[in-house]
Amino acid sequence: MSRSGTCWDNAVIESFQSNIKSEVFQYVKFNSQRYQDVVEWVITYFNYYNEERIQ
């Protein structure tokens, strides 16, 4: 960890969160507001992002 206030520390997770917002939550309409539904979608996206997506 570097000094506080350094934006580069969070750059990787910020980029990933931007990807998940633009690729999943923009196009998926959840029929319910259940926590479990969202968790399932996030896990599915993790698998896609790490294993299937062209990198």
XYZ file of N, CA, C and O in Angstrom, residues 15-50:
144
model
N -11.691 -0.116 -12.373
C -11.858 -0.537 -13.763
C -12.789 -1.743 -13.859
O -13.664 -1.802 -14.726
N -12.601 -2.708 -12.965
C -13.454 -3.894 -12.974
C -14.903 -3.531 -12.667
O -15.823 -4.018 -13.317
N -15.106 -2.652 -11.692
C -16.472 -2.234 -11.360
C -17.112 -1.490 -12.522
O -18.311 -1.624 -12.768
N -16.342 -0.728 -13.238
C -16.860 -0.045 -14.424
C -17.288 -1.054 -15.481
O -18.346 -0.907 -16.110
N -16.474 -2.099 -15.667
C -16.828 -3.145 -16.627
C -18.114 -3.860 -16.230
O -18.979 -4.098 -17.070
N -18.234 -4.218 -14.977
C -19.416 -4.961 -14.542
C -20.668 -4.089 -14.666
O -21.734 -4.570 -15.032
N -20.534 -2.802 -14.385
C -21.683 -1.908 -14.527
C -22.098 -1.776 -15.980
O -23.281 -1.821 -16.313
N -21.152 -1.626 -16.880
C -21.491 -1.396 -18.275
C -21.892 -2.673 -19.005
O -22.709 -2.631 -19.917
N -21.329 -3.821 -18.635
C -21.605 -5.056 -19.357
C -22.754 -5.870 -18.777
O -23.366 -6.649 -19.488
N -23.055 -5.735 -17.502
C -24.075 -6.572 -16.883
C -25.287 -5.761 -16.463
O -26.391 -5.958 -16.970
N -25.090 -4.855 -15.566
C -26.231 -4.203 -14.928
C -26.952 -3.218 -15.848
O -28.089 -2.866 -15.593
N -26.316 -2.803 -16.913
C -26.988 -1.915 -17.852
C -28.030 -2.673 -18.672
O -29.049 -2.115 -19.047
N -27.775 -3.944 -18.952
C -28.646 -4.709 -19.833
C -29.545 -5.702 -19.121
O -30.474 -6.222 -19.709
N -29.274 -5.993 -17.881
C -30.055 -6.977 -17.129
C -31.132 -6.257 -16.333
O -30.844 -5.336 -15.578
N -32.355 -6.673 -16.524
C -33.460 -6.144 -15.734
C -33.841 -7.199 -14.707
O -34.262 -8.294 -15.055
N -33.646 -6.884 -13.458
C -33.972 -7.824 -12.402
C -35.458 -7.731 -12.100
O -35.996 -6.645 -11.893
N -36.131 -8.880 -12.090
C -37.560 -8.909 -11.804
C -37.848 -8.680 -10.331
O -38.931 -8.257 -9.973
N -36.892 -8.964 -9.517
C -37.068 -8.759 -8.084
C -35.838 -8.045 -7.548
O -34.817 -7.951 -8.214
N -35.921 -7.581 -6.359
C -34.806 -6.889 -5.744
C -34.107 -7.789 -4.725
O -33.527 -7.308 -3.772
N -34.177 -9.094 -4.955
C -33.561 -10.019 -4.017
C -32.040 -9.969 -4.112
O -31.471 -9.904 -5.193
N -31.423 -10.012 -2.976
C -29.968 -9.993 -2.887
C -29.371 -11.198 -3.604
O -28.365 -11.085 -4.300
N -30.008 -12.350 -3.465
C -29.482 -13.580 -4.055
C -29.447 -13.502 -5.583
O -28.530 -14.025 -6.208
N -30.431 -12.836 -6.198
C -30.434 -12.686 -7.658
C -29.218 -11.908 -8.134
O -28.575 -12.265 -9.123
N -28.905 -10.850 -7.438
C -27.757 -10.029 -7.812
C -26.453 -10.795 -7.595
O -25.559 -10.756 -8.442
N -26.362 -11.519 -6.512
C -25.162 -12.307 -6.230
C -24.946 -13.351 -7.320
O -23.823 -13.558 -7.784
N -26.000 -14.004 -7.766
C -25.884 -15.003 -8.831
C -25.376 -14.380 -10.121
O -24.536 -14.957 -10.807
N -25.884 -13.207 -10.459
C -25.424 -12.523 -11.668
C -23.954 -12.124 -11.545
O -23.195 -12.223 -12.506
N -23.543 -11.657 -10.399
C -22.153 -11.252 -10.212
C -21.233 -12.466 -10.314
O -20.185 -12.407 -10.966
N -21.602 -13.574 -9.724
C -20.784 -14.786 -9.814
C -20.705 -15.273 -11.256
O -19.641 -15.666 -11.737
N -21.810 -15.220 -11.965
C -21.816 -15.594 -13.374
C -20.882 -14.699 -14.172
O -20.125 -15.164 -15.028
N -20.922 -13.412 -13.873
C -20.037 -12.482 -14.586
C -18.577 -12.728 -14.223
O -17.703 -12.647 -15.095
N -18.278 -13.032 -12.962
C -16.904 -13.356 -12.573
C -16.382 -14.524 -13.407
O -15.260 -14.485 -13.897
N -17.192 -15.572 -13.540
C -16.776 -16.734 -14.324
C -16.553 -16.357 -15.779
O -15.581 -16.786 -16.400
N -17.457 -15.575 -16.340
C -17.293 -15.120 -17.723
C -16.032 -14.272 -17.864
O -15.235 -14.467 -18.778
N -15.843 -13.329 -16.970
C -14.715 -12.389 -17.039
C -13.378 -13.107 -16.926
O -12.420 -12.774 -17.624
N -13.290 -14.121 -16.074
C -12.023 -14.795 -15.828
C -11.752 -15.978 -16.744
O -10.594 -16.316 -16.982
